[in-house]
PDB file of C-alpha atoms in Angstrom:
ATOM      1  CA  UNK A   1      14.548 -10.285  27.314  1.00  0.00           C
ATOM      2  CA  UNK A   2      15.229 -13.746  28.673  1.00  0.00           C
ATOM      3  CA  UNK A   3      12.383 -15.370  26.777  1.00  0.00           C
ATOM      4  CA  UNK A   4      13.393 -16.515  23.313  1.00  0.00           C
ATOM      5  CA  UNK A   5      10.927 -15.681  20.578  1.00  0.00           C
ATOM      6  CA  UNK A   6      12.057 -18.158  17.913  1.00  0.00           C
ATOM      7  CA  UNK A   7      12.280 -17.092  14.281  1.00  0.00           C
ATOM      8  CA  UNK A   8      11.220 -13.846  12.645  1.00  0.00           C
ATOM      9  CA  UNK A   9      11.017 -13.347   8.896  1.00  0.00           C
ATOM     10  CA  UNK A  10      11.653  -9.729   7.892  1.00  0.00           C
ATOM     11  CA  UNK A  11      10.757  -8.696   4.336  1.00  0.00           C
ATOM     12  CA  UNK A  12      11.901  -5.242   3.223  1.00  0.00           C
ATOM     13  CA  UNK A  13      13.546  -3.972   0.033  1.00  0.00           C
ATOM     14  CA  UNK A  14      15.773  -1.536   1.959  1.00  0.00           C
ATOM     15  CA  UNK A  15      19.098  -3.134   3.039  1.00  0.00           C
ATOM     16  CA  UNK A  16      19.559  -0.499   5.773  1.00  0.00           C
ATOM     17  CA  UNK A  17      16.221  -1.502   7.323  1.00  0.00           C
ATOM     18  CA  UNK A  18      17.203  -5.179   7.261  1.00  0.00           C
ATOM     19  CA  UNK A  19      20.488  -4.356   9.013  1.00  0.00           C
ATOM     20  CA  UNK A  20      18.738  -2.176  11.609  1.00  0.00           C
ATOM     21  CA  UNK A  21      16.179  -4.915  12.326  1.00  0.00           C
ATOM     22  CA  UNK A  22      18.956  -7.518  12.746  1.00  0.00           C
ATOM     23  CA  UNK A  23      20.705  -5.293  15.303  1.00  0.00           C
ATOM     24  CA  UNK A  24      17.498  -4.317  17.119  1.00  0.00           C
ATOM     25  CA  UNK A  25      16.082  -7.856  17.371  1.00  0.00           C
ATOM     26  CA  UNK A  26      19.269  -9.923  17.820  1.00  0.00           C
ATOM     27  CA  UNK A  27      18.723 -10.387  21.567  1.00  0.00           C
ATOM     28  CA  UNK A  28      15.002 -11.125  21.201  1.00  0.00           C
ATOM     29  CA  UNK A  29      14.843 -13.714  18.413  1.00  0.00           C
ATOM     30  CA  UNK A  30      16.806 -16.926  18.069  1.00  0.00           C
ATOM     31  CA  UNK A  31      16.829 -16.556  14.274  1.00  0.00           C
ATOM     32  CA  UNK A  32      16.295 -13.516  12.072  1.00  0.00           C
ATOM     33  CA  UNK A  33      15.651 -14.409   8.428  1.00  0.00           C
ATOM     34  CA  UNK A  34      15.676 -11.445   6.045  1.00  0.00           C
ATOM     35  CA  UNK A  35      14.442 -11.130   2.474  1.00  0.00           C
ATOM     36  CA  UNK A  36      14.880  -8.084   0.249  1.00  0.00           C
ATOM     37  CA  UNK A  37      12.323  -9.273  -2.323  1.00  0.00           C
ATOM     38  CA  UNK A  38       8.886 -10.803  -2.019  1.00  0.00           C
ATOM     39  CA  UNK A  39       9.357 -13.683  -4.459  1.00  0.00           C
ATOM     40  CA  UNK A  40      10.650 -16.153  -1.861  1.00  0.00           C
ATOM     41  CA  UNK A  41       8.336 -15.321   1.067  1.00  0.00           C
ATOM     42  CA  UNK A  42       6.155 -18.421   0.772  1.00  0.00           C
ATOM     43  CA  UNK A  43       9.001 -20.890   0.056  1.00  0.00           C
ATOM     44  CA  UNK A  44      10.911 -19.468   3.045  1.00  0.00           C
ATOM     45  CA  UNK A  45       7.901 -19.878   5.351  1.00  0.00           C
ATOM     46  CA  UNK A  46       7.456 -23.422   4.016  1.00  0.00           C
ATOM     47  CA  UNK A  47      11.118 -24.238   4.712  1.00  0.00           C
ATOM     48  CA  UNK A  48      11.586 -22.429   8.043  1.00  0.00           C
ATOM     49  CA  UNK A  49       9.543 -22.535  11.238  1.00  0.00           C
ATOM     50  CA  UNK A  50       8.543 -18.860  11.313  1.00  0.00           C
ATOM     51  CA  UNK A  51       6.947 -17.428  14.464  1.00  0.00           C
ATOM     52  CA  UNK A  52       6.186 -13.941  13.100  1.00  0.00           C
ATOM     53  CA  UNK A  53       6.590 -11.966   9.863  1.00  0.00           C
ATOM     54  CA  UNK A  54       7.529  -8.281   9.720  1.00  0.00           C
ATOM     55  CA  UNK A  55       6.369  -7.237   6.250  1.00  0.00           C
ATOM     56  CA  UNK A  56       7.081  -3.954   4.473  1.00  0.00           C
ATOM     57  CA  UNK A  57       4.051  -2.548   2.657  1.00  0.00           C
ATOM     58  CA  UNK A  58       5.795  -1.049  -0.400  1.00  0.00           C
ATOM     59  CA  UNK A  59       8.344  -2.674  -2.685  1.00  0.00           C
ATOM     60  CA  UNK A  60       8.219  -0.671  -5.940  1.00  0.00           C
ATOM     61  CA  UNK A  61      10.020   2.659  -6.150  1.00  0.00           C
ATOM     62  CA  UNK A  62       7.597   5.548  -6.151  1.00  0.00           C
ATOM     63  CA  UNK A  63       4.596   3.390  -5.186  1.00  0.00           C
ATOM     64  CA  UNK A  64       3.326   4.096  -1.675  1.00  0.00           C
ATOM     65  CA  UNK A  65      -0.156   2.593  -1.812  1.00  0.00           C
ATOM     66  CA  UNK A  66       0.682  -0.410   0.351  1.00  0.00           C
ATOM     67  CA  UNK A  67      -1.068  -2.664  -2.175  1.00  0.00           C
ATOM     68  CA  UNK A  68       1.922  -4.999  -2.533  1.00  0.00           C
ATOM     69  CA  UNK A  69       2.009  -5.507   1.207  1.00  0.00           C
ATOM     70  CA  UNK A  70      -1.720  -6.268   1.215  1.00  0.00           C
ATOM     71  CA  UNK A  71      -1.283  -8.862  -1.539  1.00  0.00           C
ATOM     72  CA  UNK A  72       1.484 -10.607   0.415  1.00  0.00           C
ATOM     73  CA  UNK A  73      -0.405 -10.321   3.718  1.00  0.00           C
ATOM     74  CA  UNK A  74      -3.311 -12.115   2.060  1.00  0.00           C
ATOM     75  CA  UNK A  75      -1.068 -14.794   0.520  1.00  0.00           C
ATOM     76  CA  UNK A  76       0.660 -15.496   3.851  1.00  0.00           C
ATOM     77  CA  UNK A  77      -2.598 -15.445   5.808  1.00  0.00           C
ATOM     78  CA  UNK A  78      -4.290 -17.817   3.323  1.00  0.00           C
ATOM     79  CA  UNK A  79      -1.530 -20.452   3.508  1.00  0.00           C
ATOM     80  CA  UNK A  80      -0.333 -19.905   7.098  1.00  0.00           C
ATOM     81  CA  UNK A  81      -3.175 -18.369   9.146  1.00  0.00           C
ATOM     82  CA  UNK A  82      -1.408 -19.248  12.394  1.00  0.00           C
ATOM     83  CA  UNK A  83       1.621 -17.025  11.659  1.00  0.00           C
ATOM     84  CA  UNK A  84       1.108 -13.415  12.773  1.00  0.00           C
ATOM     85  CA  UNK A  85       2.080 -10.725  10.256  1.00  0.00           C
ATOM     86  CA  UNK A  86       3.086  -7.245  11.434  1.00  0.00           C
ATOM     87  CA  UNK A  87       2.969  -4.637   8.671  1.00  0.00           C
ATOM     88  CA  UNK A  88       5.596  -1.899   8.371  1.00  0.00           C
ATOM     89  CA  UNK A  89       5.649   1.241   6.260  1.00  0.00           C
ATOM     90  CA  UNK A  90       7.344   4.602   6.144  1.00  0.00           C
ATOM     91  CA  UNK A  91       4.028   6.147   5.175  1.00  0.00           C
ATOM     92  CA  UNK A  92       1.729   6.338   8.202  1.00  0.00           C
ATOM     93  CA  UNK A  93      -1.736   5.967   6.712  1.00  0.00           C
ATOM     94  CA  UNK A  94      -4.582   5.227   9.127  1.00  0.00           C
ATOM     95  CA  UNK A  95      -6.858   3.845   6.398  1.00  0.00           C
ATOM     96  CA  UNK A  96      -4.123   1.497   5.211  1.00  0.00           C
ATOM     97  CA  UNK A  97      -3.460   0.338   8.784  1.00  0.00           C
ATOM     98  CA  UNK A  98      -7.148  -0.364   9.368  1.00  0.00           C
ATOM     99  CA  UNK A  99      -7.393  -2.220   6.056  1.00  0.00           C
ATOM    100  CA  UNK A 100      -4.354  -4.313   6.997  1.00  0.00           C
ATOM    101  CA  UNK A 101      -5.806  -5.162  10.395  1.00  0.00           C
ATOM    102  CA  UNK A 102      -9.161  -6.086   8.831  1.00  0.00           C
ATOM    103  CA  UNK A 103      -7.306  -8.336   6.387  1.00  0.00           C
ATOM    104  CA  UNK A 104      -5.664 -10.267   9.198  1.00  0.00           C
ATOM    105  CA  UNK A 105      -2.517  -8.356  10.145  1.00  0.00           C
ATOM    106  CA  UNK A 106      -1.589  -8.774  13.802  1.00  0.00           C
ATOM    107  CA  UNK A 107      -0.434  -5.157  14.072  1.00  0.00           C
ATOM    108  CA  UNK A 108       1.116  -2.231  12.211  1.00  0.00           C
ATOM    109  CA  UNK A 109       4.330  -0.223  12.781  1.00  0.00           C
ATOM    110  CA  UNK A 110       5.585   2.903  11.047  1.00  0.00           C
ATOM    111  CA  UNK A 111       9.164   3.607  10.039  1.00  0.00           C
ATOM    112  CA  UNK A 112      11.224   4.934  11.599  1.00  0.00           C
ATOM    113  CA  UNK A 113      10.165   2.888  14.598  1.00  0.00           C
ATOM    114  CA  UNK A 114      10.999   3.092  18.275  1.00  0.00           C
ATOM    115  CA  UNK A 115      13.040  -0.065  19.031  1.00  0.00           C
ATOM    116  CA  UNK A 116      11.230  -0.855  22.291  1.00  0.00           C
ATOM    117  CA  UNK A 117       7.855  -0.367  20.602  1.00  0.00           C
ATOM    118  CA  UNK A 118       8.821  -2.632  17.677  1.00  0.00           C
ATOM    119  CA  UNK A 119       9.944  -5.360  20.089  1.00  0.00           C
ATOM    120  CA  UNK A 120       6.729  -5.024  22.126  1.00  0.00           C
ATOM    121  CA  UNK A 121       4.522  -5.216  19.008  1.00  0.00           C
ATOM    122  CA  UNK A 122       6.324  -8.329  17.729  1.00  0.00           C
ATOM    123  CA  UNK A 123       6.292 -10.067  21.131  1.00  0.00           C
ATOM    124  CA  UNK A 124       2.591  -9.276  21.578  1.00  0.00           C
ATOM    125  CA  UNK A 125       1.789 -10.669  18.116  1.00  0.00           C
ATOM    126  CA  UNK A 126       3.499 -13.953  18.967  1.00  0.00           C
ATOM    127  CA  UNK A 127       2.109 -14.144  22.512  1.00  0.00           C
ATOM    128  CA  UNK A 128      -1.466 -13.713  21.230  1.00  0.00           C
ATOM    129  CA  UNK A 129      -1.067 -16.787  19.006  1.00  0.00           C
ATOM    130  CA  UNK A 130      -0.055 -18.839  22.043  1.00  0.00           C
ATOM    131  CA  UNK A 131      -3.050 -17.868  24.185  1.00  0.00           C
ATOM    132  CA  UNK A 132      -5.299 -20.802  24.994  1.00  0.00           C
ATOM    133  CA  UNK A 133      -9.070 -20.377  24.934  1.00  0.00           C
ATOM    134  CA  UNK A 134     -11.274 -22.244  27.361  1.00  0.00           C
ATOM    135  CA  UNK A 135     -13.536 -24.943  25.958  1.00  0.00           C
ATOM    136  CA  UNK A 136     -16.541 -22.789  26.898  1.00  0.00           C
ATOM    137  CA  UNK A 137     -15.152 -19.832  24.873  1.00  0.00           C
ATOM    138  CA  UNK A 138     -14.482 -22.060  21.862  1.00  0.00           C
ATOM    139  CA  UNK A 139     -18.006 -23.481  22.064  1.00  0.00           C
ATOM    140  CA  UNK A 140     -19.621 -20.024  22.329  1.00  0.00           C
ATOM    141  CA  UNK A 141     -17.614 -18.772  19.346  1.00  0.00           C
ATOM    142  CA  UNK A 142     -18.577 -21.817  17.281  1.00  0.00           C
ATOM    143  CA  UNK A 143     -22.254 -21.513  18.196  1.00  0.00           C
ATOM    144  CA  UNK A 144     -22.254 -17.807  17.195  1.00  0.00           C
ATOM    145  CA  UNK A 145     -20.601 -18.647  13.862  1.00  0.00           C
ATOM    146  CA  UNK A 146     -23.192 -21.327  13.089  1.00  0.00           C
ATOM    147  CA  UNK A 147     -26.094 -19.006  13.988  1.00  0.00           C
ATOM    148  CA  UNK A 148     -24.536 -16.286  11.785  1.00  0.00           C
ATOM    149  CA  UNK A 149     -24.075 -18.790   8.964  1.00  0.00           C
ATOM    150  CA  UNK A 150     -27.770 -19.684   9.264  1.00  0.00           C
ATOM    151  CA  UNK A 151     -28.679 -15.955   9.201  1.00  0.00           C
ATOM    152  CA  UNK A 152     -30.244 -16.177  12.651  1.00  0.00           C
ATOM    153  CA  UNK A 153     -32.434 -19.210  11.877  1.00  0.00           C
ATOM    154  CA  UNK A 154     -32.185 -20.893  15.295  1.00  0.00           C
ATOM    155  CA  UNK A 155     -33.955 -24.089  14.191  1.00  0.00           C
ATOM    156  CA  UNK A 156     -31.536 -24.606  11.312  1.00  0.00           C
ATOM    157  CA  UNK A 157     -28.538 -23.746  13.543  1.00  0.00           C
ATOM    158  CA  UNK A 158     -29.671 -26.200  16.227  1.00  0.00           C
ATOM    159  CA  UNK A 159     -30.081 -28.890  13.577  1.00  0.00           C
ATOM    160  CA  UNK A 160     -26.566 -28.231  12.191  1.00  0.00           C
ATOM    161  CA  UNK A 161     -25.087 -28.356  15.699  1.00  0.00           C
ATOM    162  CA  UNK A 162     -27.021 -31.517  16.587  1.00  0.00           C
ATOM    163  CA  UNK A 163     -28.665 -29.967  19.653  1.00  0.00           C
ATOM    164  CA  UNK A 164     -32.165 -28.852  20.599  1.00  0.00           C
ATOM    165  CA  UNK A 165     -33.290 -25.265  20.134  1.00  0.00           C
ATOM    166  CA  UNK A 166     -33.617 -24.927  23.923  1.00  0.00           C
ATOM    167  CA  UNK A 167     -29.970 -25.974  24.364  1.00  0.00           C
ATOM    168  CA  UNK A 168     -28.937 -23.609  21.571  1.00  0.00           C
ATOM    169  CA  UNK A 169     -30.706 -20.679  23.259  1.00  0.00           C
ATOM    170  CA  UNK A 170     -28.785 -21.449  26.480  1.00  0.00           C
ATOM    171  CA  UNK A 171     -25.460 -21.560  24.647  1.00  0.00           C
ATOM    172  CA  UNK A 172     -26.064 -18.651  22.283  1.00  0.00           C
ATOM    173  CA  UNK A 173     -24.966 -15.267  23.568  1.00  0.00           C
ATOM    174  CA  UNK A 174     -24.582 -12.671  20.802  1.00  0.00           C
TER     175      UNK A 174
END
C-alpha cells in the first residue's frame, strides 16, 4: 500500500457507505471526496483532479434499476473519458453490470464489498489508464478504426490515411 493513488470521488446516497469507504480507502488514496447527491458530480470533477470515481447505481428510494447510475456514467464519460468509473450497487444484476461495462465503466462492485477486492478493483482501474501503448499498437488500432469507418472499403481507407493500398494491407490486421 505504499503507492499513493491520488484522489477518489465516491458518490453514494447512503452516509454509512460513505463512512465505510473513507475508512477502507484512507491508506490507499491521498484524498477521498464524497458526495451524497449526484447534482455536484460534474462541478466536483471540474474543480478537483479526480483519478477514479466510485459511483452508486441507485439514488431514488425504491428504484433499483440502476438507470440513474447509467445516466451519470454517461455524463462523466462524455466530459471526462480519461477518468475511470467503477459502478457500485447493492443489487447484483449481471445484465446491468454488462450494460455498465459496455457504456464505459472500468469495473463493477456489489455491496457489501470485500475491502481487499474493492481496493484491487479501484487500483486496477487507475493503473489501466496509466498503461502506455506502443506506437505500433496505436497505429494498428487507428488503421482498424479507419477501415471500419469506411465499411471495409480499403481504397477509401488508404486514401483517408494518406497511404497506398499495399501499405494499408501490410498494416491492417483485423
